[in-house]
Short mmCIF file of C-alpha atoms in Angstrom, two decimals:
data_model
loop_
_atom_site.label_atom_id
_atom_site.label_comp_id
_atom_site.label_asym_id
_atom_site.label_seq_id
_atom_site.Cartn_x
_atom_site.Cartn_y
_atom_site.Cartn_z
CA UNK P 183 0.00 0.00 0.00
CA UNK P 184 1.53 3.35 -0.79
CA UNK P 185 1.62 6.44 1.84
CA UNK P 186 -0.47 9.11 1.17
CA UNK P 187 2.19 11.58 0.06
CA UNK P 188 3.31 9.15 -3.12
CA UNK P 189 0.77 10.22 -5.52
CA UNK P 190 -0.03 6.56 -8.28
CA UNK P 191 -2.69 8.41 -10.27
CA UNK P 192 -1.82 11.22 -13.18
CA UNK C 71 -4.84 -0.73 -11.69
CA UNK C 72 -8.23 -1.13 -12.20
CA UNK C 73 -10.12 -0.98 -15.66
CA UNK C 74 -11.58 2.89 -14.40
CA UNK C 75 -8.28 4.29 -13.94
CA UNK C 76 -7.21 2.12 -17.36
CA UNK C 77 -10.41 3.65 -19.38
CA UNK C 78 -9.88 7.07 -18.12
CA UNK C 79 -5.68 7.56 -19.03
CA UNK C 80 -6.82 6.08 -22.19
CA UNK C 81 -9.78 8.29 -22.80
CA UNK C 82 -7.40 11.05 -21.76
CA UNK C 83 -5.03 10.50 -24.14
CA UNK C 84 -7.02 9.65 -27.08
CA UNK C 85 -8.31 12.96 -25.93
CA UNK C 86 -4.55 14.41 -26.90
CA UNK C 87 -4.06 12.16 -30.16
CA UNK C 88 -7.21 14.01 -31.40
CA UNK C 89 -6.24 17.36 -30.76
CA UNK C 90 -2.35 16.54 -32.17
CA UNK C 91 -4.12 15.09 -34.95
CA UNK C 92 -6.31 17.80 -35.82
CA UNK C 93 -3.35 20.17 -35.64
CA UNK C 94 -0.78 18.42 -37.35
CA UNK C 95 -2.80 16.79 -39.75
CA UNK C 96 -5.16 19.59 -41.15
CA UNK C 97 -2.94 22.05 -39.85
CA UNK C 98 -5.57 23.81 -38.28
CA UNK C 99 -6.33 24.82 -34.60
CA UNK C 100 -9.66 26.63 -35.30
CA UNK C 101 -11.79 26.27 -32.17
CA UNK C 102 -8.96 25.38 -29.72
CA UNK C 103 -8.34 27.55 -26.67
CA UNK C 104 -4.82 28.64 -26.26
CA UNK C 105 -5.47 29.73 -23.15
CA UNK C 106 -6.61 26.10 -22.00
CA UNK C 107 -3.75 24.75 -23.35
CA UNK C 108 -1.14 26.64 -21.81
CA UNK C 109 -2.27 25.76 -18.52
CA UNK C 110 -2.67 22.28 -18.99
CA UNK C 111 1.17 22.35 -19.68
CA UNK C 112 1.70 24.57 -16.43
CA UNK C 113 -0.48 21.66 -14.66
CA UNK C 114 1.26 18.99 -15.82
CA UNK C 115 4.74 20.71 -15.06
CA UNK C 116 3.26 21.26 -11.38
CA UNK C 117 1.78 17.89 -11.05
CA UNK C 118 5.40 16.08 -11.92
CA UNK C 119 7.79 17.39 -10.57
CA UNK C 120 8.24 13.83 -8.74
CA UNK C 121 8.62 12.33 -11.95
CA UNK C 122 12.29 11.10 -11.76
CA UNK C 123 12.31 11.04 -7.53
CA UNK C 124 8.92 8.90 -6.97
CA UNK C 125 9.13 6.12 -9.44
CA UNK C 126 5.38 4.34 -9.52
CA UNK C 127 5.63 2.30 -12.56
CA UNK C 128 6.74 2.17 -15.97
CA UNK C 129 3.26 2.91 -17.32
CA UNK C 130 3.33 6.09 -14.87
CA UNK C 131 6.16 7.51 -15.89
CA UNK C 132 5.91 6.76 -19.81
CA UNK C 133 2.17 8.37 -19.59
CA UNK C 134 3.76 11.26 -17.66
CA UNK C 135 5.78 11.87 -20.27
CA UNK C 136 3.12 11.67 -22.95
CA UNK C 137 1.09 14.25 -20.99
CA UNK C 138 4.25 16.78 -20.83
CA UNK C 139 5.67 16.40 -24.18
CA UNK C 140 2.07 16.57 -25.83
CA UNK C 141 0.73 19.31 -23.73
CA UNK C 142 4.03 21.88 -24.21
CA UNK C 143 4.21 20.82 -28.05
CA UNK C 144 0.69 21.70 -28.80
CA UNK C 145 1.36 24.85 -27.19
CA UNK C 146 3.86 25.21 -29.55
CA UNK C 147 2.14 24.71 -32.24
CA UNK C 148 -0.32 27.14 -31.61
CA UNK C 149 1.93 29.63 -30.83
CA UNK C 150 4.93 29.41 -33.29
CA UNK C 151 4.48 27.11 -36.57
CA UNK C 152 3.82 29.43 -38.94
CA UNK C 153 0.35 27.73 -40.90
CA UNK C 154 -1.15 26.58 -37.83
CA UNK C 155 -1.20 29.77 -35.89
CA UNK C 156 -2.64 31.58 -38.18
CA UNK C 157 -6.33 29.41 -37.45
CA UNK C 158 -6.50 30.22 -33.98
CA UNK C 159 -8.57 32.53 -32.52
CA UNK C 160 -7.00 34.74 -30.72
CA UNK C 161 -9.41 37.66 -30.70
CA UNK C 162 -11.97 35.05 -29.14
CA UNK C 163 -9.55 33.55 -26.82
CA UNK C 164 -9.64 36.44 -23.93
CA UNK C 165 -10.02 34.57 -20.76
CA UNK C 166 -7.14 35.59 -18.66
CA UNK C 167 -5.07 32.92 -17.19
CA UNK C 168 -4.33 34.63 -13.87
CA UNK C 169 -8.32 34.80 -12.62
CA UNK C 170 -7.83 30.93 -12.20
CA UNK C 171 -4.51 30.44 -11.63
CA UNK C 172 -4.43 32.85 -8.71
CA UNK C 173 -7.20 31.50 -6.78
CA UNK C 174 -5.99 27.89 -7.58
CA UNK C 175 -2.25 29.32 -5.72
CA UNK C 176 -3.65 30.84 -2.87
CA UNK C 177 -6.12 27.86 -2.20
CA UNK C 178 -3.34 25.05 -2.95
CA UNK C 179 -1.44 27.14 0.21
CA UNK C 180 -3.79 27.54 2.70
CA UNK C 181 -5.59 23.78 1.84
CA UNK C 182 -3.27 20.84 0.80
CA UNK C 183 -2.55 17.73 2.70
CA UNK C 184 0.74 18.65 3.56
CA UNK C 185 2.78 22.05 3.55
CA UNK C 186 5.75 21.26 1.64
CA UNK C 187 6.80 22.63 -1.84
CA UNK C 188 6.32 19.18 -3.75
CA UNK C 189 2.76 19.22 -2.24
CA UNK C 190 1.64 22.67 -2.68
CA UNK C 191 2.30 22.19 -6.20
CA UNK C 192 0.57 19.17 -6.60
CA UNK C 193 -2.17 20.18 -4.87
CA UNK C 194 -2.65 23.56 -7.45
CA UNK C 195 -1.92 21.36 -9.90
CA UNK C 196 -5.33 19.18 -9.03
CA UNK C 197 -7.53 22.59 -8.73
CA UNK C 198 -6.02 24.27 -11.73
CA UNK C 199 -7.10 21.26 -13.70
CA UNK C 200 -10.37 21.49 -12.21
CA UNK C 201 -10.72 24.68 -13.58
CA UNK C 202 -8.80 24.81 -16.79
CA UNK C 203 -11.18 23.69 -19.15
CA UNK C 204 -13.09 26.79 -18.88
CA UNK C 205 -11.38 29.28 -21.12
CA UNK C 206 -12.25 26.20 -23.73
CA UNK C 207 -15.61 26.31 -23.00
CA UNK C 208 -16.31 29.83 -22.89
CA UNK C 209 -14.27 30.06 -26.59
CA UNK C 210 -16.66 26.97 -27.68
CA UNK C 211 -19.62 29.01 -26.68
CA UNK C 212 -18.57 31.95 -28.25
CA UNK C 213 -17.75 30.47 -32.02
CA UNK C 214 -20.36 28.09 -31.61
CA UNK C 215 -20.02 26.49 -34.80
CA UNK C 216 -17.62 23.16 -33.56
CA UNK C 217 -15.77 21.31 -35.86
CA UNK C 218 -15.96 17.15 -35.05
CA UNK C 219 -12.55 16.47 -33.92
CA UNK C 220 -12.84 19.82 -31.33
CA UNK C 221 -16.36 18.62 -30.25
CA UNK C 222 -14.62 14.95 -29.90
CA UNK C 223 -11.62 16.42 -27.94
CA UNK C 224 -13.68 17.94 -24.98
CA UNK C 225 -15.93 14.95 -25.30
CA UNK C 226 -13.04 12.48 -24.59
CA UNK C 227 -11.84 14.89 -21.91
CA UNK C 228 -14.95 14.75 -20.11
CA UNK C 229 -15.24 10.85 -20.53
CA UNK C 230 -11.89 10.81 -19.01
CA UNK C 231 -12.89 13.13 -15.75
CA UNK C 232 -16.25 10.79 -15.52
CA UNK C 233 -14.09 7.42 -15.26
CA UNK C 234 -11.56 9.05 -12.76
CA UNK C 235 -14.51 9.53 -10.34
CA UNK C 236 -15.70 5.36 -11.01
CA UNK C 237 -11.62 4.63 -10.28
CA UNK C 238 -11.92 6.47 -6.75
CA UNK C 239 -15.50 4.31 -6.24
CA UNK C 240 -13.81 1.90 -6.60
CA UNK C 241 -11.24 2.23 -4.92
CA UNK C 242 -12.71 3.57 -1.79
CA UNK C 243 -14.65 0.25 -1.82
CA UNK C 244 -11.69 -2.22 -2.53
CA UNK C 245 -8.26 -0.69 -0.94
CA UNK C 246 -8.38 -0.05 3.22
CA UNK C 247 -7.64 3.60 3.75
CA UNK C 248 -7.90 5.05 0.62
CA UNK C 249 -9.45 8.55 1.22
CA UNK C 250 -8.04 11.44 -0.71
CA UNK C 251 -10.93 14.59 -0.47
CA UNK C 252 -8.64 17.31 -2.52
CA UNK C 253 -8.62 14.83 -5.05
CA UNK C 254 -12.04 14.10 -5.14
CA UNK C 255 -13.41 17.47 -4.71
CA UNK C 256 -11.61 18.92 -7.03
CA UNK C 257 -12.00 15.90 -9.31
CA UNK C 258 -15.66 16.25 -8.74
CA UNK C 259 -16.13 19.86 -9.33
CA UNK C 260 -13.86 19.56 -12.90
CA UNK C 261 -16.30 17.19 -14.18
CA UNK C 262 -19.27 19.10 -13.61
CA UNK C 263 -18.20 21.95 -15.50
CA UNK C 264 -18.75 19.33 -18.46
CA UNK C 265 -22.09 18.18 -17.56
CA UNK C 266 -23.55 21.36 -19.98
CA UNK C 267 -21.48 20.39 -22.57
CA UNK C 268 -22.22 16.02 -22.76
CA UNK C 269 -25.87 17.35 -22.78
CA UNK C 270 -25.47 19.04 -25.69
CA UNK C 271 -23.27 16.50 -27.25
CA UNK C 272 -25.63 14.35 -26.37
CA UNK C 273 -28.64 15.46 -28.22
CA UNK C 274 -26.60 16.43 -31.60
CA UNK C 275 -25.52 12.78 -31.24
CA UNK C 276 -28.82 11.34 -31.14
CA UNK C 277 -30.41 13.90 -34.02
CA UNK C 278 -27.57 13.24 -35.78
CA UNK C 279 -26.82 16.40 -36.38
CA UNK C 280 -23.57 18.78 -36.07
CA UNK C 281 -23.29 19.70 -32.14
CA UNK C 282 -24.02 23.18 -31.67
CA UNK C 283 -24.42 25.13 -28.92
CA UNK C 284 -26.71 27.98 -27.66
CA UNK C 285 -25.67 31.23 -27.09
#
């Protein structure tokens, strides 16, 4: 699960 | 990766092929907002900045790419290459960039999820492309008379914006903690601004006739 300040969208 | 977020980069950037098309093809950029233009490139510079630090995937960073290089180069176009230019509209094309990207500055600093300088940008990034469809649509309006692959451009934009919203459904529903309210807001709020537009696309689509809007 990534953190919340590594954005995976564009 | 769900098949949302799939749909929606690909609606996205059919959304780009179309426009490149139109402009490189017929040479032409009649009906295309400058204006809208230039600050997609400004969002997509803002929005990346992590592109070489925060390394997601190979499809990330390839579509990242896509969306700067296309974005700045149809910019170019528009402004420089010396047939093209001459189409666009420039004495329609008055909406002033700073009336959104002020607001969109001011509100990325005083609400983001984090104060840093990576953040804040990514953050105005997110409400500037909320908003930066608008100078298109008010230049739309104004013409009126839209050209297919123009009419299909902000039609696969809007498609795009629409499946976004299904990918953070979904998501909510299938991945523990995944709450992101700038994102969805601002998400939320970009795609209304098309719901006007899809209902006239709408009804030229089923008269079969050329989309045209009201004044």
């Amino acid at each position: 699960q990534e953190s919340d300040d590594e954005h995976d969208e564009l | 990766m769900n098949i949302f977020r799939l749909a929606g980069d690909m609606t996205h950037l059919a959304s780009v092929l179309v426009l490149l098309l139109k402009i490189h093809t017929i040479k032409s950029c009649a009906g295309v907002s400058l204006k809208t233009q230039e600050l997609y490139a400004l969002v997509f510079a803002c929005r990346y900045l992590d592109i070489f630090t925060n390394f997601v995937s190979l499809y990330n960073t390839v579509m990242k790419l896509i969306f700067l290089g296309s974005s700045f180069s149809i910019v170019w176009y528009m402004r420089y290459h010396k047939v093209v230019r001459r189409s666009y509209d420039k004495d329609q094309d008055t909406f002033r960039h700073y009336f959104l990207v002020l607001p969109c500055l001011v509100l990325a600093l005083l609400i983001n999820e984090k104060f840093t300088f990576k953040e804040v940008m990514w953050t105005f990034s997110l409400y500037l492309e909320a908003v930066a469809i608008l100078p298109q649509l008010v230049l739309l309006q104004r013409t009126r008379n839209i050209d297919n692959l123009t009419g299909q451009y902000v039609f696969l934009l809007g498609a795009y914006r629409g499946l976004y919203i299904l990918n953070w459904i979904y998501r909510y529903f299938t991945e523990p903690h995944f709450v992101h309210w700038i994102t969805w807001i601002s998400g939320l709020v970009q795609t209304l601004l098309y719901a006007d537009f899809f209902y006239y696309y709408y009804q030229s689509w089923k008269n079969n006739q050329k989309l045209h809007l009201p004044a």
